[in-house]
Structure formats: C-alpha cells, structure tokens
Amino acid sequence: LAGPELFPNLEAITVSGFSAGGQFVNRYASANRVHEQLKPRLTYVVGSPSTFLYPDSLRPQLGGSMQPYGDARNCSTYNRWSFGIADRTGYAARLSDEQLLRQLVSRPVTYLVGGLETPRSPALDRSCPAMAQGDSRLSRAEAFFAHITGKYGAKHKMAVVPECGHDLRCVLASDVALPVLFPGRQ
C-alpha cells in the first residue's frame, strides 16, 4: 500500500483491530520497524483488546494507582511477552527495551472500547497475567491508557463508546469510531 507507484495519492494508512485483533495492533504499533519509513501517515486503532503490552512491571490496583504487581510470585508470566516486555520472541526480540518503549509512546494510537464491557464479556482473557491488568476490557483499557499517558507522556487518545459491549459492529461503526478509522472523511 505504501508504494508510491501503486497508490501515488495515498496519504494515510490506519491499522486497526478489534478484540484479538486489537491485541495484535497494540503489539504491532510498539514493535514494528517500518513506521518511520513509510510516506503515508500511519495510525493505529486498538479496539477492545483483552490485554495490553505493558512496558514495565507496574499493574493497576484498586483505587486506580499503579504498583509493582503484588502476586508476581504466583503469576510469574504477568510481565512476559506479550503481556509485558520480558522474554520477547520473534520480531519483538530484535528491539531493545528502550526502543520498544520509545515506539510504544511515540506512535499515534487511539484506543476504542465499549462502555458496557464487563467482567463477563465474551472471550475475555481470564488468565493470571490478563487478570493482573484488570477485571474487564474497559477497566484494563482505562488503566493502561492512564499509565501510558501519565507515566510515559504518550499522546495517545482513548474513546469509550457508551452504548456498546464487546460488539465489533457496535464499536467500530459508532459515531465515535468512524472519524478515528477514517480521518478527514466526514
């Protein structure tokens, strides 16, 4: 798509995913090595993922603070790839921790999540490392967004789609999502 001979007028590419696809986009935005080389502006839309890639060992606590994960002894995988940056494999292993963090923070990312997401949402990852991030997609997204923007200064955006649960069509076809997915189109 980015080749000027095929699409000489292409100005922007939006990489988006929902649920497991949102998880992929979160990790891809952090670890790809082509973002800065592409002429079309590249943006990322992370839709209602079950988990996020945390750049450190902090996890959300009741009350909203971030602390070192208290049950790390019983949940030793909470900070391993792809829940965290330890023990990375594949394409992500080629990057240093600093480069991965720099890319995670600097790239244009918008998080979309249904406001009606609950701990009983379908296909919610309930594994130990996932539960370390919160009890629902909504609480996980809010905690991750607050952490990445607050601690690391990321200029990411987040939108909660109020009348949607874990429903791709409801979230991605919403008035909130369409301008994010198709910037410049009204």
PDB file of C-alpha atoms in Angstrom:
ATOM      1  CA  LEU A   1       0.000   0.000   0.000  1.00  0.00           C
ATOM      2  CA  ALA A   2       2.804   2.410   0.792  1.00  0.00           C
ATOM      3  CA  GLY A   3       4.482   2.040  -2.614  1.00  0.00           C
ATOM      4  CA  PRO A   4       4.126   5.353  -4.480  1.00  0.00           C
ATOM      5  CA  GLU A   5       3.928   3.584  -7.844  1.00  0.00           C
ATOM      6  CA  LEU A   6       0.712   1.781  -6.841  1.00  0.00           C
ATOM      7  CA  PHE A   7      -1.057   4.494  -4.846  1.00  0.00           C
ATOM      8  CA  PRO A   8       0.669   7.827  -5.512  1.00  0.00           C
ATOM      9  CA  ASN A   9      -2.053   9.842  -3.754  1.00  0.00           C
ATOM     10  CA  LEU A  10      -2.296   7.708  -0.613  1.00  0.00           C
ATOM     11  CA  GLU A  11      -1.842   9.988   2.385  1.00  0.00           C
ATOM     12  CA  ALA A  12      -2.765   7.825   5.376  1.00  0.00           C
ATOM     13  CA  ILE A  13      -2.996   4.209   6.482  1.00  0.00           C
ATOM     14  CA  THR A  14      -4.965   3.163   9.563  1.00  0.00           C
ATOM     15  CA  VAL A  15      -4.027  -0.181  11.091  1.00  0.00           C
ATOM     16  CA  SER A  16      -6.953  -1.310  13.224  1.00  0.00           C
ATOM     17  CA  GLY A  17      -8.101  -4.408  15.014  1.00  0.00           C
ATOM     18  CA  PHE A  18     -10.832  -5.459  17.410  1.00  0.00           C
ATOM     19  CA  SER A  19     -10.609  -7.923  20.319  1.00  0.00           C
ATOM     20  CA  ALA A  20      -7.696 -10.280  19.490  1.00  0.00           C
ATOM     21  CA  GLY A  21      -7.028  -8.000  16.510  1.00  0.00           C
ATOM     22  CA  GLY A  22      -6.808  -5.079  18.929  1.00  0.00           C
ATOM     23  CA  GLN A  23      -4.217  -7.000  20.915  1.00  0.00           C
ATOM     24  CA  PHE A  24      -2.238  -7.516  17.718  1.00  0.00           C
ATOM     25  CA  VAL A  25      -2.407  -3.818  16.807  1.00  0.00           C
ATOM     26  CA  ASN A  26      -1.244  -2.805  20.308  1.00  0.00           C
ATOM     27  CA  ARG A  27       1.821  -5.040  19.986  1.00  0.00           C
ATOM     28  CA  TYR A  28       2.414  -4.177  16.312  1.00  0.00           C
ATOM     29  CA  ALA A  29       2.326  -0.422  16.982  1.00  0.00           C
ATOM     30  CA  SER A  30       5.008  -0.984  19.608  1.00  0.00           C
ATOM     31  CA  ALA A  31       7.275  -3.382  17.773  1.00  0.00           C
ATOM     32  CA  ASN A  32       7.123  -2.787  14.014  1.00  0.00           C
ATOM     33  CA  ARG A  33      10.215  -1.370  12.371  1.00  0.00           C
ATOM     34  CA  VAL A  34       8.600   0.237   9.314  1.00  0.00           C
ATOM     35  CA  HIS A  35       6.501   3.028  10.845  1.00  0.00           C
ATOM     36  CA  GLU A  36       9.050   5.811  10.361  1.00  0.00           C
ATOM     37  CA  GLN A  37       9.994   4.632   6.858  1.00  0.00           C
ATOM     38  CA  LEU A  38       6.531   4.916   5.323  1.00  0.00           C
ATOM     39  CA  LYS A  39       5.484   8.036   3.446  1.00  0.00           C
ATOM     40  CA  PRO A  40       1.745   7.687   4.112  1.00  0.00           C
ATOM     41  CA  ARG A  41       0.907   8.740   7.669  1.00  0.00           C
ATOM     42  CA  LEU A  42       0.386   5.592   9.734  1.00  0.00           C
ATOM     43  CA  THR A  43      -2.036   5.493  12.680  1.00  0.00           C
ATOM     44  CA  TYR A  44      -3.180   2.656  14.910  1.00  0.00           C
ATOM     45  CA  VAL A  45      -6.640   1.913  16.332  1.00  0.00           C
ATOM     46  CA  VAL A  46      -6.710  -0.626  19.157  1.00  0.00           C
ATOM     47  CA  GLY A  47     -10.304  -1.834  19.590  1.00  0.00           C
ATOM     48  CA  SER A  48     -11.447  -3.584  22.791  1.00  0.00           C
ATOM     49  CA  PRO A  49      -8.446  -5.863  23.338  1.00  0.00           C
ATOM     50  CA  SER A  50      -8.460  -8.355  26.158  1.00  0.00           C
ATOM     51  CA  THR A  51      -4.922  -7.355  27.217  1.00  0.00           C
ATOM     52  CA  PHE A  52      -2.214  -4.772  26.598  1.00  0.00           C
ATOM     53  CA  LEU A  53       1.562  -4.770  26.279  1.00  0.00           C
ATOM     54  CA  TYR A  54       2.855  -3.139  29.457  1.00  0.00           C
ATOM     55  CA  PRO A  55       6.300  -1.508  29.213  1.00  0.00           C
ATOM     56  CA  ASP A  56       7.097  -2.105  32.885  1.00  0.00           C
ATOM     57  CA  SER A  57       6.189  -4.322  35.829  1.00  0.00           C
ATOM     58  CA  LEU A  58       3.544  -1.966  37.253  1.00  0.00           C
ATOM     59  CA  ARG A  59      -0.108  -3.031  37.174  1.00  0.00           C
ATOM     60  CA  PRO A  60      -3.356  -1.329  38.188  1.00  0.00           C
ATOM     61  CA  GLN A  61      -4.531  -1.536  41.777  1.00  0.00           C
ATOM     62  CA  LEU A  62      -7.956  -0.981  43.312  1.00  0.00           C
ATOM     63  CA  GLY A  63      -8.384   2.763  43.594  1.00  0.00           C
ATOM     64  CA  GLY A  64      -6.561   3.495  40.350  1.00  0.00           C
ATOM     65  CA  SER A  65      -2.902   3.587  41.396  1.00  0.00           C
ATOM     66  CA  MET A  66      -0.169   1.655  39.619  1.00  0.00           C
ATOM     67  CA  GLN A  67       2.132  -0.518  41.728  1.00  0.00           C
ATOM     68  CA  PRO A  68       4.525  -3.415  41.219  1.00  0.00           C
ATOM     69  CA  TYR A  69       2.323  -6.449  40.709  1.00  0.00           C
ATOM     70  CA  GLY A  70       1.693  -7.925  44.139  1.00  0.00           C
ATOM     71  CA  ASP A  71       1.138 -11.531  43.085  1.00  0.00           C
ATOM     72  CA  ALA A  72       4.196 -11.861  40.838  1.00  0.00           C
ATOM     73  CA  ARG A  73       5.360 -14.890  42.786  1.00  0.00           C
ATOM     74  CA  ASN A  74       2.199 -16.858  41.937  1.00  0.00           C
ATOM     75  CA  CYS A  75       1.748 -15.333  38.482  1.00  0.00           C
ATOM     76  CA  SER A  76       5.265 -15.385  37.104  1.00  0.00           C
ATOM     77  CA  THR A  77       4.164 -14.780  33.481  1.00  0.00           C
ATOM     78  CA  TYR A  78       2.406 -11.459  34.135  1.00  0.00           C
ATOM     79  CA  ASN A  79       5.277  -9.457  32.636  1.00  0.00           C
ATOM     80  CA  ARG A  80       6.351 -11.839  29.863  1.00  0.00           C
ATOM     81  CA  TRP A  81       5.744 -11.098  26.198  1.00  0.00           C
ATOM     82  CA  SER A  82       3.015 -10.338  25.164  1.00  0.00           C
ATOM     83  CA  PHE A  83       1.593  -9.064  28.472  1.00  0.00           C
ATOM     84  CA  GLY A  84       4.871  -7.281  29.209  1.00  0.00           C
ATOM     85  CA  ILE A  85       8.246  -6.798  27.567  1.00  0.00           C
ATOM     86  CA  ALA A  86      10.242  -9.575  29.272  1.00  0.00           C
ATOM     87  CA  ASP A  87      11.284 -12.679  27.337  1.00  0.00           C
ATOM     88  CA  ARG A  88      10.205 -11.325  23.954  1.00  0.00           C
ATOM     89  CA  THR A  89      10.184 -13.662  20.982  1.00  0.00           C
ATOM     90  CA  GLY A  90      10.023 -13.265  17.211  1.00  0.00           C
ATOM     91  CA  TYR A  91      10.167  -9.809  15.657  1.00  0.00           C
ATOM     92  CA  ALA A  92       9.856  -8.084  19.045  1.00  0.00           C
ATOM     93  CA  ALA A  93      13.020  -9.761  20.350  1.00  0.00           C
ATOM     94  CA  ARG A  94      15.105  -7.747  17.885  1.00  0.00           C
ATOM     95  CA  LEU A  95      14.339  -4.482  19.697  1.00  0.00           C
ATOM     96  CA  SER A  96      15.877  -3.224  22.913  1.00  0.00           C
ATOM     97  CA  ASP A  97      13.555  -2.464  25.834  1.00  0.00           C
ATOM     98  CA  GLU A  98      14.268   1.249  25.301  1.00  0.00           C
ATOM     99  CA  GLN A  99      13.418   1.114  21.593  1.00  0.00           C
ATOM    100  CA  LEU A 100      10.189  -0.786  22.243  1.00  0.00           C
ATOM    101  CA  LEU A 101       9.142   1.771  24.874  1.00  0.00           C
ATOM    102  CA  ARG A 102      10.080   4.699  22.622  1.00  0.00           C
ATOM    103  CA  GLN A 103       7.992   3.284  19.788  1.00  0.00           C
ATOM    104  CA  LEU A 104       5.044   2.457  22.061  1.00  0.00           C
ATOM    105  CA  VAL A 105       4.978   6.007  23.388  1.00  0.00           C
ATOM    106  CA  SER A 106       5.690   7.941  20.197  1.00  0.00           C
ATOM    107  CA  ARG A 107       3.336   6.333  17.714  1.00  0.00           C
ATOM    108  CA  PRO A 108      -0.184   7.697  17.080  1.00  0.00           C
ATOM    109  CA  VAL A 109      -2.548   5.271  18.799  1.00  0.00           C
ATOM    110  CA  THR A 110      -6.239   5.530  19.626  1.00  0.00           C
ATOM    111  CA  TYR A 111      -7.928   3.043  21.938  1.00  0.00           C
ATOM    112  CA  LEU A 112     -11.632   2.287  21.437  1.00  0.00           C
ATOM    113  CA  VAL A 113     -13.606   0.274  23.957  1.00  0.00           C
ATOM    114  CA  GLY A 114     -17.269  -0.375  24.622  1.00  0.00           C
ATOM    115  CA  GLY A 115     -18.632   1.347  27.698  1.00  0.00           C
ATOM    116  CA  LEU A 116     -20.737  -1.708  28.508  1.00  0.00           C
ATOM    117  CA  GLU A 117     -17.765  -4.107  28.689  1.00  0.00           C
ATOM    118  CA  THR A 118     -17.992  -6.141  31.899  1.00  0.00           C
ATOM    119  CA  PRO A 119     -16.005  -8.918  33.573  1.00  0.00           C
ATOM    120  CA  ARG A 120     -18.476 -11.317  31.895  1.00  0.00           C
ATOM    121  CA  SER A 121     -17.778 -10.153  28.331  1.00  0.00           C
ATOM    122  CA  PRO A 122     -17.365 -12.943  25.775  1.00  0.00           C
ATOM    123  CA  ALA A 123     -13.861 -14.259  25.089  1.00  0.00           C
ATOM    124  CA  LEU A 124     -12.309 -12.155  27.867  1.00  0.00           C
ATOM    125  CA  ASP A 125      -8.888 -13.492  28.756  1.00  0.00           C
ATOM    126  CA  ARG A 126      -9.105 -14.558  32.389  1.00  0.00           C
ATOM    127  CA  SER A 127      -5.598 -15.981  32.672  1.00  0.00           C
ATOM    128  CA  CYS A 128      -3.423 -14.842  35.540  1.00  0.00           C
ATOM    129  CA  PRO A 129      -1.355 -12.328  33.519  1.00  0.00           C
ATOM    130  CA  ALA A 130      -4.524 -10.902  31.981  1.00  0.00           C
ATOM    131  CA  MET A 131      -6.282 -10.508  35.325  1.00  0.00           C
ATOM    132  CA  ALA A 132      -3.214  -8.612  36.567  1.00  0.00           C
ATOM    133  CA  GLN A 133      -4.325  -5.861  34.149  1.00  0.00           C
ATOM    134  CA  GLY A 134      -7.897  -5.579  35.489  1.00  0.00           C
ATOM    135  CA  ASP A 135     -11.187  -7.436  35.518  1.00  0.00           C
ATOM    136  CA  SER A 136     -12.707  -6.226  32.224  1.00  0.00           C
ATOM    137  CA  ARG A 137     -11.693  -4.805  28.867  1.00  0.00           C
ATOM    138  CA  LEU A 138     -12.969  -1.396  29.939  1.00  0.00           C
ATOM    139  CA  SER A 139     -11.053  -1.303  33.234  1.00  0.00           C
ATOM    140  CA  ARG A 140      -7.929  -2.649  31.512  1.00  0.00           C
ATOM    141  CA  ALA A 141      -8.121  -0.040  28.749  1.00  0.00           C
ATOM    142  CA  GLU A 142      -8.682   2.825  31.177  1.00  0.00           C
ATOM    143  CA  ALA A 143      -5.792   1.722  33.413  1.00  0.00           C
ATOM    144  CA  PHE A 144      -3.381   1.153  30.511  1.00  0.00           C
ATOM    145  CA  PHE A 145      -4.280   4.469  28.871  1.00  0.00           C
ATOM    146  CA  ALA A 146      -3.830   6.380  32.137  1.00  0.00           C
ATOM    147  CA  HIS A 147      -0.487   4.659  32.710  1.00  0.00           C
ATOM    148  CA  ILE A 148       0.985   5.122  29.247  1.00  0.00           C
ATOM    149  CA  THR A 149      -0.093   8.766  29.010  1.00  0.00           C
ATOM    150  CA  GLY A 150       0.544   9.670  32.653  1.00  0.00           C
ATOM    151  CA  LYS A 151       3.857   7.986  33.363  1.00  0.00           C
ATOM    152  CA  TYR A 152       5.366   7.989  29.885  1.00  0.00           C
ATOM    153  CA  GLY A 153       3.769  11.057  28.300  1.00  0.00           C
ATOM    154  CA  ALA A 154       2.281   9.243  25.303  1.00  0.00           C
ATOM    155  CA  LYS A 155      -0.030  11.463  23.259  1.00  0.00           C
ATOM    156  CA  HIS A 156      -2.406   8.574  22.642  1.00  0.00           C
ATOM    157  CA  LYS A 157      -6.166   9.016  22.561  1.00  0.00           C
ATOM    158  CA  MET A 158      -8.963   6.942  24.010  1.00  0.00           C
ATOM    159  CA  ALA A 159     -12.676   6.858  23.340  1.00  0.00           C
ATOM    160  CA  VAL A 160     -15.300   4.887  25.199  1.00  0.00           C
ATOM    161  CA  VAL A 161     -18.316   4.006  23.066  1.00  0.00           C
ATOM    162  CA  PRO A 162     -21.084   4.333  25.674  1.00  0.00           C
ATOM    163  CA  GLU A 163     -23.827   2.037  24.352  1.00  0.00           C
ATOM    164  CA  CYS A 164     -21.620  -0.872  23.251  1.00  0.00           C
ATOM    165  CA  GLY A 165     -20.388  -4.044  24.886  1.00  0.00           C
ATOM    166  CA  HIS A 166     -17.969  -6.420  23.177  1.00  0.00           C
ATOM    167  CA  ASP A 167     -19.526  -5.961  19.753  1.00  0.00           C
ATOM    168  CA  LEU A 168     -17.332  -5.181  16.762  1.00  0.00           C
ATOM    169  CA  ARG A 169     -20.109  -3.682  14.671  1.00  0.00           C
ATOM    170  CA  CYS A 170     -21.419  -1.520  17.504  1.00  0.00           C
ATOM    171  CA  VAL A 171     -17.976  -0.159  18.440  1.00  0.00           C
ATOM    172  CA  LEU A 172     -16.345   0.278  15.024  1.00  0.00           C
ATOM    173  CA  ALA A 173     -19.447   1.622  13.250  1.00  0.00           C
ATOM    174  CA  SER A 174     -20.153   4.147  16.004  1.00  0.00           C
ATOM    175  CA  ASP A 175     -20.086   7.907  15.555  1.00  0.00           C
ATOM    176  CA  VAL A 176     -17.138   7.881  17.957  1.00  0.00           C
ATOM    177  CA  ALA A 177     -15.073   5.408  15.926  1.00  0.00           C
ATOM    178  CA  LEU A 178     -15.682   6.431  12.315  1.00  0.00           C
ATOM    179  CA  PRO A 179     -13.647   9.682  12.409  1.00  0.00           C
ATOM    180  CA  VAL A 180     -10.795   7.781  14.072  1.00  0.00           C
ATOM    181  CA  LEU A 181     -10.828   4.986  11.493  1.00  0.00           C
ATOM    182  CA  PHE A 182     -11.326   7.318   8.530  1.00  0.00           C
ATOM    183  CA  PRO A 183      -9.622  10.622   9.415  1.00  0.00           C
ATOM    184  CA  GLY A 184     -10.509  13.534   7.162  1.00  0.00           C
ATOM    185  CA  ARG A 185     -13.757  11.913   5.984  1.00  0.00           C
ATOM    186  CA  GLN A 186     -16.970  13.492   7.206  1.00  0.00           C
TER     187      GLN A 186
END
